[in-house]
Amino acid sequence: MSTKTIRIFVTLLLVVSAALFAIGVAIERNSKHTEKHAALGVDYVLAADQHAGESAAHRAAEQKHPKSAAPTKSGHAPSEGKTGHRETGSESGHTGESAAQLTSEKKGERVFGIDIESPALVASAVAVSLLLAAALWLTGSILAPLALAGFALVAAIFDVREVFHQIDESRTNLTVIAAIVAALHLAVVTGALVLARRSGRTHSVSAAP
């Protein structure tokens, strides 16, 4: 395979991987936004059902215990216990579960302490990919393919970590996208190292007396 063909191959891999990365982040953001609204809707329904149950219980208690107690000096009848709104164990437990779920989602958005869903990070990753692809064509230095190999290797590590994260979240579509991006980045590493090796040989031959 010629050097030009490998450059074309690596360039295409970079462009496709960058596009899939951006698409995957957009899908994940949209899915989390939808899940958040769905969770809020469930909380609202549960709260409404609970308040309805408490109101029914309150009415039943009033019917069971009519106003038989004599009023006090202040004009209010003594009560055995107020049946006002109380935060039940189920409600507090549900609230705690929601808070824990939000905390887990916030932690899940970070890979090795880096927020991979940050718009700035996504734009930077795509820009670096395109710049390194352009460097392969604009310069014959061995540094360009080596820098590309290093960048793609780091990206592949993040991609593999993201695959396991999406498996834990049971998101099949995002798991597949992350796995494809990881494979593309590993292929870029291989192609970039081949280009670096050929570039090194070319410089050695040209430098020979």
Coordinates of N, CA and C in Angstrom, one line a residue:
M1 N 0.8 -1.2 0.0 CA 0.0 0.0 0.0 C 0.9 1.2 0.0
S2 N 0.6 2.2 -0.9 CA 1.4 3.4 -1.0 C 1.2 4.3 0.2
T3 N 2.1 5.2 0.4 CA 2.0 6.2 1.5 C 0.8 7.1 1.3
K4 N 0.5 7.5 0.0 CA -0.6 8.4 -0.3 C -1.9 7.7 0.1
T5 N -2.0 6.4 -0.2 CA -3.2 5.6 0.1 C -3.4 5.5 1.6
I6 N -2.3 5.3 2.4 CA -2.4 5.3 3.8 C -2.9 6.6 4.4
R7 N -2.4 7.7 3.8 CA -2.8 9.0 4.3 C -4.3 9.3 4.1
I8 N -4.7 8.9 2.9 CA -6.2 9.0 2.6 C -7.0 8.2 3.6
F9 N -6.5 6.9 3.8 CA -7.2 6.0 4.7 C -7.3 6.6 6.1
V10 N -6.1 7.1 6.6 CA -6.1 7.7 8.0 C -6.9 9.0 8.1
T11 N -6.9 9.8 7.0 CA -7.7 11.0 7.0 C -9.2 10.7 7.1
L12 N -9.6 9.7 6.3 CA -11.0 9.3 6.4 C -11.4 8.8 7.7
L13 N -10.5 8.0 8.3 CA -10.8 7.4 9.7 C -11.0 8.6 10.7
L14 N -10.1 9.6 10.6 CA -10.2 10.7 11.5 C -11.5 11.5 11.4
V15 N -11.9 11.7 10.1 CA -13.1 12.5 9.9 C -14.3 11.7 10.4
V16 N -14.4 10.4 10.1 CA -15.5 9.6 10.5 C -15.6 9.4 12.0
S17 N -14.4 9.2 12.6 CA -14.4 9.1 14.1 C -14.8 10.4 14.8
A18 N -14.4 11.5 14.2 CA -14.8 12.8 14.8 C -16.3 13.0 14.7
A19 N -16.8 12.7 13.5 CA -18.3 12.9 13.3 C -19.1 12.0 14.2
L20 N -18.7 10.7 14.4 CA -19.4 9.8 15.2 C -19.3 10.2 16.7
F21 N -18.1 10.7 17.1 CA -17.9 11.2 18.5 C -18.9 12.3 18.8
A22 N -19.0 13.3 17.8 CA -19.9 14.4 18.0 C -21.4 13.9 18.1
I23 N -21.7 13.0 17.2 CA -23.1 12.5 17.1 C -23.4 11.7 18.4
G24 N -22.5 10.9 18.9 CA -22.7 10.2 20.1 C -22.9 11.1 21.3
V25 N -22.1 12.2 21.4 CA -22.3 13.1 22.5 C -23.7 13.8 22.4
A26 N -24.1 14.1 21.2 CA -25.4 14.8 21.0 C -26.6 13.8 21.4
I27 N -26.4 12.6 21.0 CA -27.5 11.6 21.4 C -27.5 11.4 22.9
E28 N -26.4 11.3 23.5 CA -26.4 11.1 25.0 C -27.0 12.3 25.7
R29 N -26.7 13.5 25.3 CA -27.3 14.7 25.9 C -28.8 14.7 25.8
N30 N -29.2 14.3 24.6 CA -30.7 14.3 24.3 C -31.4 13.3 25.2
S31 N -30.8 12.1 25.3 CA -31.4 11.0 26.0 C -31.4 11.3 27.5
K32 N -30.4 12.0 28.0 CA -30.4 12.4 29.4 C -31.4 13.4 29.7
H33 N -31.6 14.4 28.7 CA -32.6 15.4 28.9 C -34.0 14.8 28.9
T34 N -34.2 13.8 28.1 CA -35.5 13.1 28.0 C -35.8 12.3 29.3
E35 N -34.7 11.6 29.8 CA -34.9 10.8 31.0 C -35.1 11.7 32.2
K36 N -34.5 12.9 32.2 CA -34.7 13.8 33.3 C -36.2 14.3 33.4
H37 N -36.8 14.7 32.2 CA -38.2 15.1 32.2 C -39.1 13.9 32.6
A38 N -38.8 12.7 32.1 CA -39.6 11.6 32.5 C -39.6 11.3 34.0
A39 N -38.4 11.5 34.6 CA -38.3 11.3 36.0 C -39.1 12.3 36.8
L40 N -39.1 13.6 36.3 CA -39.9 14.6 37.0 C -41.3 14.3 36.9
G41 N -41.8 13.8 35.7 CA -43.2 13.4 35.6 C -43.6 12.3 36.5
V42 N -42.7 11.3 36.7 CA -43.0 10.2 37.6 C -43.1 10.8 39.0
D43 N -42.2 11.6 39.4 CA -42.2 12.2 40.8 C -43.5 13.0 41.0
Y44 N -44.0 13.7 40.0 CA -45.2 14.5 40.1 C -46.4 13.6 40.3
V45 N -46.5 12.5 39.5 CA -47.6 11.5 39.7 C -47.6 10.9 41.0
L46 N -46.4 10.4 41.5 CA -46.3 9.8 42.8 C -46.7 10.7 43.9
A47 N -46.3 12.0 43.8 CA -46.7 13.0 44.8 C -48.2 13.2 44.8
A48 N -48.8 13.3 43.6 CA -50.2 13.5 43.5 C -51.0 12.3 44.1
D49 N -50.5 11.1 43.8 CA -51.2 9.9 44.4 C -51.1 9.9 45.9
Q50 N -49.9 10.3 46.4 CA -49.7 10.3 47.8 C -50.6 11.3 48.5
H51 N -50.7 12.5 48.0 CA -51.5 13.5 48.6 C -53.0 13.1 48.5
A52 N -53.4 12.5 47.4 CA -54.8 12.0 47.3 C -55.1 10.9 48.4
G53 N -54.1 10.0 48.6 CA -54.3 9.0 49.6 C -54.4 9.6 51.0
E54 N -53.6 10.6 51.3 CA -53.6 11.3 52.6 C -54.9 12.0 52.8
S55 N -55.5 12.6 51.8 CA -56.7 13.3 51.9 C -57.9 12.4 52.2
A56 N -57.8 11.2 51.5 CA -58.9 10.2 51.7 C -58.8 9.7 53.1
A57 N -57.6 9.5 53.6 CA -57.4 9.0 55.0 C -57.9 10.0 56.0
H58 N -57.6 11.3 55.7 CA -58.0 12.4 56.6 C -59.6 12.5 56.6
R59 N -60.2 12.3 55.5 CA -61.7 12.4 55.5 C -62.3 11.2 56.2
A60 N -61.7 10.0 56.0 CA -62.1 8.8 56.7 C -62.0 9.0 58.2
A61 N -60.9 9.6 58.7 CA -60.7 9.8 60.1 C -61.7 10.8 60.7
E62 N -62.1 11.8 59.9 CA -63.1 12.8 60.4 C -64.4 12.2 60.5
Q63 N -64.8 11.3 59.5 CA -66.1 10.6 59.6 C -66.1 9.6 60.7
K64 N -65.0 9.0 61.0 CA -64.9 8.0 62.1 C -65.0 8.7 63.5
H65 N -64.4 9.8 63.6 CA -64.4 10.6 64.9 C -65.1 11.9 64.7
P66 N -66.4 12.0 64.8 CA -67.1 13.2 64.6 C -66.8 14.2 65.7
K67 N -67.3 15.4 65.5 CA -67.0 16.5 66.4 C -67.7 16.3 67.8
S68 N -67.2 15.4 68.6 CA -67.9 15.1 69.8 C -67.2 15.8 71.0
A69 N -66.0 16.2 70.8 CA -65.3 16.9 71.9 C -65.8 18.3 72.1
A70 N -65.8 18.7 73.3 CA -66.3 20.0 73.7 C -65.2 21.0 73.3
P71 N -65.7 22.2 72.8 CA -64.7 23.2 72.4 C -64.0 23.8 73.7
T72 N -62.8 24.2 73.6 CA -62.1 24.8 74.7 C -62.4 26.3 74.7
K73 N -61.8 27.0 75.6 CA -62.0 28.4 75.8 C -61.7 29.2 74.5
S74 N -60.7 28.7 73.9 CA -60.3 29.4 72.6 C -61.2 29.2 71.5
G75 N -62.2 28.3 71.7 CA -63.1 28.0 70.6 C -62.8 26.9 69.7
H76 N -61.6 26.2 70.0 CA -61.2 25.2 69.1 C -61.3 23.8 69.8
A77 N -61.8 22.9 69.1 CA -62.0 21.5 69.7 C -60.6 20.9 69.9
P78 N -60.4 20.2 71.0 CA -59.1 19.5 71.1 C -59.0 18.4 70.1
S79 N -57.9 18.1 69.7 CA -57.6 17.1 68.7 C -56.6 16.1 69.2
E80 N -56.8 14.9 68.8 CA -55.9 13.8 69.3 C -54.6 13.9 68.6
G81 N -54.6 14.4 67.4 CA -53.4 14.5 66.6 C -53.7 15.1 65.3
K82 N -52.9 16.1 64.9 CA -53.1 16.7 63.6 C -52.8 15.8 62.5
T83 N -53.6 15.9 61.5 CA -53.4 15.0 60.3 C -52.9 15.8 59.2
G84 N -52.2 16.8 59.4 CA -51.6 17.6 58.3 C -50.7 16.9 57.5
H85 N -50.1 17.5 56.5 CA -49.2 16.9 55.6 C -47.9 16.5 56.3
R86 N -47.6 15.2 56.2 CA -46.4 14.7 56.8 C -45.5 14.0 55.7
E87 N -44.3 14.2 55.8 CA -43.4 13.6 54.8 C -43.2 12.1 55.2
T88 N -43.8 11.2 54.5 CA -43.7 9.8 54.8 C -42.3 9.3 54.4
G89 N -42.1 8.0 54.9 CA -40.8 7.4 54.6 C -40.6 7.1 53.1
S90 N -41.8 6.8 52.5 CA -41.6 6.5 51.0 C -41.3 7.8 50.3
E91 N -41.9 8.9 50.7 CA -41.6 10.2 50.0 C -40.2 10.6 50.2
S92 N -39.7 10.5 51.4 CA -38.3 10.9 51.7 C -37.4 10.0 51.0
G93 N -37.7 8.7 51.0 CA -36.9 7.7 50.3 C -36.8 8.0 48.9
H94 N -37.9 8.3 48.3 CA -38.0 8.6 46.8 C -37.1 9.8 46.5
T95 N -37.2 10.9 47.4 CA -36.4 12.1 47.2 C -35.0 11.8 47.3
G96 N -34.6 10.9 48.3 CA -33.2 10.6 48.4 C -32.7 9.8 47.2
E97 N -33.6 8.9 46.7 CA -33.2 8.1 45.5 C -33.0 9.0 44.3
S98 N -33.8 10.0 44.1 CA -33.7 11.0 43.0 C -32.4 11.7 43.1
A99 N -32.1 12.2 44.3 CA -30.8 13.0 44.5 C -29.6 12.1 44.2
A100 N -29.7 10.8 44.7 CA -28.6 9.9 44.4 C -28.4 9.6 42.9
Q101 N -29.6 9.5 42.3 CA -29.6 9.3 40.8 C -28.9 10.4 40.1
L102 N -29.3 11.7 40.4 CA -28.7 12.8 39.8 C -27.2 12.9 40.0
T103 N -26.8 12.6 41.3 CA -25.4 12.6 41.6 C -24.6 11.5 40.7
S104 N -25.3 10.4 40.6 CA -24.6 9.3 39.8 C -24.5 9.7 38.3
E105 N -25.6 10.4 37.8 CA -25.5 10.9 36.4 C -24.4 11.9 36.2
K106 N -24.3 12.8 37.2 CA -23.2 13.8 37.1 C -21.8 13.2 37.0
K107 N -21.6 12.1 37.9 CA -20.4 11.4 37.9 C -20.2 10.6 36.6
G108 N -21.2 10.1 36.1 CA -21.1 9.3 34.9 C -20.8 10.1 33.7
E109 N -21.0 11.4 33.7 CA -20.7 12.2 32.6 C -19.2 12.4 32.4
R110 N -18.4 12.1 33.5 CA -17.0 12.4 33.5 C -16.2 11.0 33.3
V111 N -15.2 11.1 32.4 CA -14.3 10.0 32.2 C -12.9 10.4 32.6
F112 N -12.4 9.7 33.6 CA -11.1 10.0 34.2 C -11.1 11.5 34.7
G113 N -12.2 11.9 35.2 CA -12.3 13.3 35.7 C -12.5 14.4 34.7
I114 N -12.8 14.0 33.4 CA -12.9 15.0 32.4 C -14.4 14.9 31.8
D115 N -15.0 16.0 31.7 CA -16.4 16.0 31.2 C -16.3 15.9 29.7
I116 N -16.6 14.7 29.2 CA -16.5 14.5 27.7 C -17.7 15.0 27.0
E117 N -18.7 15.5 27.7 CA -19.9 16.1 27.0 C -19.8 17.6 26.9
S118 N -18.7 18.2 27.4 CA -18.5 19.6 27.3 C -18.4 20.0 25.9
P119 N -19.2 21.0 25.5 CA -19.2 21.5 24.1 C -17.8 21.9 23.7
A120 N -17.1 22.6 24.6 CA -15.7 23.0 24.3 C -14.8 21.8 24.0
L121 N -14.9 20.8 24.8 CA -14.1 19.6 24.6 C -14.4 18.9 23.3
V122 N -15.7 18.8 23.0 CA -16.1 18.2 21.7 C -15.6 18.9 20.5
A123 N -15.7 20.3 20.6 CA -15.2 21.1 19.5 C -13.7 21.0 19.4
S124 N -13.0 21.0 20.5 CA -11.6 20.9 20.5 C -11.1 19.6 19.9
A125 N -11.8 18.5 20.3 CA -11.4 17.2 19.8 C -11.6 17.1 18.3
V126 N -12.7 17.6 17.8 CA -12.9 17.6 16.4 C -11.9 18.4 15.6
A127 N -11.6 19.6 16.2 CA -10.7 20.5 15.6 C -9.3 19.9 15.5
V128 N -8.9 19.3 16.6 CA -7.5 18.7 16.7 C -7.4 17.6 15.6
S129 N -8.5 16.8 15.5 CA -8.5 15.7 14.6 C -8.3 16.2 13.1
L130 N -9.0 17.2 12.8 CA -8.9 17.8 11.5 C -7.6 18.4 11.2
L131 N -7.0 19.1 12.2 CA -5.7 19.7 12.1 C -4.6 18.7 11.9
L132 N -4.7 17.6 12.7 CA -3.7 16.6 12.5 C -3.8 15.9 11.2
A133 N -5.0 15.7 10.7 CA -5.2 15.1 9.4 C -4.6 16.0 8.3
A134 N -4.8 17.3 8.4 CA -4.2 18.3 7.5 C -2.7 18.3 7.5
A135 N -2.2 18.1 8.8 CA -0.7 18.1 8.9 C -0.1 16.9 8.2
L136 N -0.8 15.8 8.0 CA -0.3 14.7 7.3 C 0.0 15.0 5.8
W137 N -0.8 16.0 5.3 CA -0.7 16.3 3.9 C 0.2 17.6 3.7
L138 N 0.3 18.4 4.7 CA 1.0 19.7 4.5 C 2.5 19.6 4.9
T139 N 2.8 18.6 5.7 CA 4.2 18.5 6.1 C 4.7 17.0 6.0
G140 N 5.9 16.8 5.7 CA 6.5 15.5 5.6 C 7.2 15.1 6.8
S141 N 7.1 15.9 7.9 CA 7.9 15.7 9.1 C 7.3 14.4 9.8
I142 N 8.2 13.7 10.5 CA 7.8 12.5 11.2 C 7.0 12.9 12.4
L143 N 7.1 14.2 12.9 CA 6.4 14.6 14.1 C 4.9 14.6 13.9
A144 N 4.4 14.8 12.6 CA 3.0 14.9 12.4 C 2.3 13.5 12.6
P145 N 2.8 12.4 12.0 CA 2.2 11.1 12.3 C 2.4 10.7 13.7
L146 N 3.5 11.0 14.3 CA 3.7 10.6 15.7 C 2.7 11.3 16.7
A147 N 2.5 12.6 16.4 CA 1.5 13.4 17.2 C 0.1 12.8 17.0
L148 N -0.2 12.5 15.7 CA -1.5 11.9 15.4 C -1.7 10.5 16.1
A149 N -0.6 9.7 16.2 CA -0.7 8.4 16.8 C -0.9 8.6 18.3
G150 N -0.2 9.6 18.9 CA -0.4 9.8 20.4 C -1.8 10.3 20.7
F151 N -2.3 11.2 19.9 CA -3.7 11.7 20.1 C -4.7 10.6 19.9
A152 N -4.6 9.8 18.9 CA -5.6 8.8 18.6 C -5.5 7.7 19.7
L153 N -4.3 7.4 20.3 CA -4.2 6.5 21.3 C -4.9 6.9 22.6
V154 N -4.7 8.2 22.9 CA -5.4 8.8 24.1 C -6.9 8.7 23.9
A155 N -7.3 9.1 22.7 CA -8.8 9.1 22.4 C -9.3 7.7 22.5
A156 N -8.6 6.7 22.0 CA -9.1 5.3 22.1 C -9.2 4.9 23.5
I157 N -8.3 5.3 24.4 CA -8.5 4.9 25.8 C -9.7 5.5 26.4
F158 N -10.0 6.8 26.1 CA -11.3 7.4 26.6 C -12.5 6.7 26.0
D159 N -12.4 6.2 24.7 CA -13.5 5.6 24.0 C -13.8 4.2 24.7
V160 N -12.7 3.5 25.0 CA -12.9 2.2 25.7 C -13.6 2.4 27.0
R161 N -13.2 3.4 27.8 CA -13.8 3.7 29.1 C -15.3 4.1 28.9
E162 N -15.5 4.8 27.8 CA -16.9 5.2 27.5 C -17.8 4.0 27.2
V163 N -17.2 3.0 26.5 CA -17.9 1.8 26.1 C -18.5 1.1 27.4
F164 N -17.6 1.0 28.4 CA -18.0 0.3 29.7 C -19.0 1.2 30.4
H165 N -18.9 2.5 30.3 CA -19.9 3.4 31.0 C -21.2 3.2 30.3
Q166 N -21.3 3.2 29.0 CA -22.6 3.0 28.3 C -23.2 1.6 28.5
I167 N -22.3 0.6 28.7 CA -22.8 -0.7 29.1 C -23.5 -0.7 30.4
D168 N -22.9 0.0 31.4 CA -23.5 0.1 32.7 C -24.8 0.9 32.6
E169 N -24.9 1.8 31.7 CA -26.2 2.6 31.6 C -27.2 1.9 30.7
S170 N -26.8 0.7 30.2 CA -27.7 -0.1 29.3 C -28.2 0.7 28.1
R171 N -27.3 1.5 27.5 CA -27.6 2.2 26.2 C -26.9 1.5 25.1
T172 N -27.6 0.7 24.4 CA -27.0 -0.1 23.3 C -26.5 0.7 22.2
N173 N -27.3 1.7 21.8 CA -26.9 2.5 20.6 C -25.6 3.3 20.9
L174 N -25.5 3.9 22.1 CA -24.3 4.6 22.4 C -23.1 3.7 22.7
T175 N -23.4 2.5 23.1 CA -22.3 1.5 23.3 C -21.7 1.1 22.0
V176 N -22.5 0.9 21.0 CA -22.1 0.5 19.6 C -21.3 1.7 19.0
I177 N -21.8 2.9 19.2 CA -21.1 4.1 18.6 C -19.7 4.3 19.3
A178 N -19.7 4.1 20.6 CA -18.4 4.3 21.3 C -17.4 3.2 20.9
A179 N -17.9 2.0 20.7 CA -17.0 0.9 20.3 C -16.5 1.1 18.9
I180 N -17.3 1.6 18.0 CA -16.9 1.9 16.6 C -15.8 3.0 16.6
V181 N -16.1 4.1 17.4 CA -15.1 5.2 17.5 C -13.8 4.7 18.1
A182 N -13.8 3.8 19.1 CA -12.6 3.3 19.6 C -11.8 2.5 18.6
A183 N -12.5 1.6 17.8 CA -11.9 0.9 16.8 C -11.3 1.8 15.7
L184 N -12.0 2.8 15.3 CA -11.4 3.8 14.3 C -10.2 4.4 14.8
H185 N -10.2 4.8 16.1 CA -9.0 5.5 16.7 C -7.8 4.6 16.7
L186 N -8.1 3.3 17.1 CA -7.0 2.3 17.1 C -6.4 2.1 15.7
A187 N -7.3 2.1 14.7 CA -6.9 2.0 13.3 C -6.0 3.2 12.9
V188 N -6.4 4.4 13.4 CA -5.6 5.6 13.1 C -4.3 5.5 13.7
V189 N -4.2 4.9 14.9 CA -2.9 4.7 15.6 C -2.0 3.9 14.7
T190 N -2.5 2.8 14.2 CA -1.8 1.9 13.3 C -1.3 2.6 12.1
G191 N -2.2 3.2 11.4 CA -1.8 3.9 10.2 C -0.8 5.0 10.4
A192 N -1.0 5.8 11.5 CA -0.1 6.9 11.8 C 1.3 6.3 12.1
L193 N 1.4 5.2 12.8 CA 2.7 4.6 13.1 C 3.4 4.1 11.8
V194 N 2.6 3.6 10.9 CA 3.2 3.2 9.6 C 3.7 4.4 8.8
L195 N 3.0 5.5 8.8 CA 3.4 6.7 8.1 C 4.7 7.3 8.8
A196 N 4.7 7.2 10.1 CA 5.9 7.7 10.8 C 7.1 6.9 10.5
R197 N 6.9 5.6 10.4 CA 8.1 4.7 10.1 C 8.6 5.0 8.6
R198 N 7.6 5.1 7.7 CA 8.1 5.4 6.3 C 8.7 6.8 6.2
S199 N 8.2 7.7 7.0 CA 8.8 9.1 6.9 C 10.2 9.0 7.5
G200 N 10.4 8.2 8.5 CA 11.7 8.1 9.1 C 12.7 7.5 8.1
R201 N 12.2 6.5 7.4 CA 13.1 5.9 6.4 C 13.5 6.8 5.3
T202 N 12.5 7.6 4.9 CA 12.7 8.6 3.8 C 13.8 9.6 4.2
H203 N 13.6 10.1 5.5 CA 14.6 11.1 5.9 C 16.0 10.5 6.1
S204 N 16.0 9.2 6.5 CA 17.3 8.5 6.6 C 18.0 8.4 5.3
V205 N 17.3 8.0 4.3 CA 17.8 7.9 2.9 C 18.3 9.2 2.4
S206 N 17.5 10.3 2.6 CA 17.9 11.6 2.1 C 19.1 12.2 2.8
A207 N 19.2 11.8 4.1 CA 20.4 12.3 4.8 C 21.6 11.5 4.6
A208 N 21.5 10.3 4.0 CA 22.7 9.5 3.7 C 23.6 10.2 2.7
P209 N 25.0 10.1 2.9 CA 25.9 10.8 1.9 C 25.9 10.0 0.6

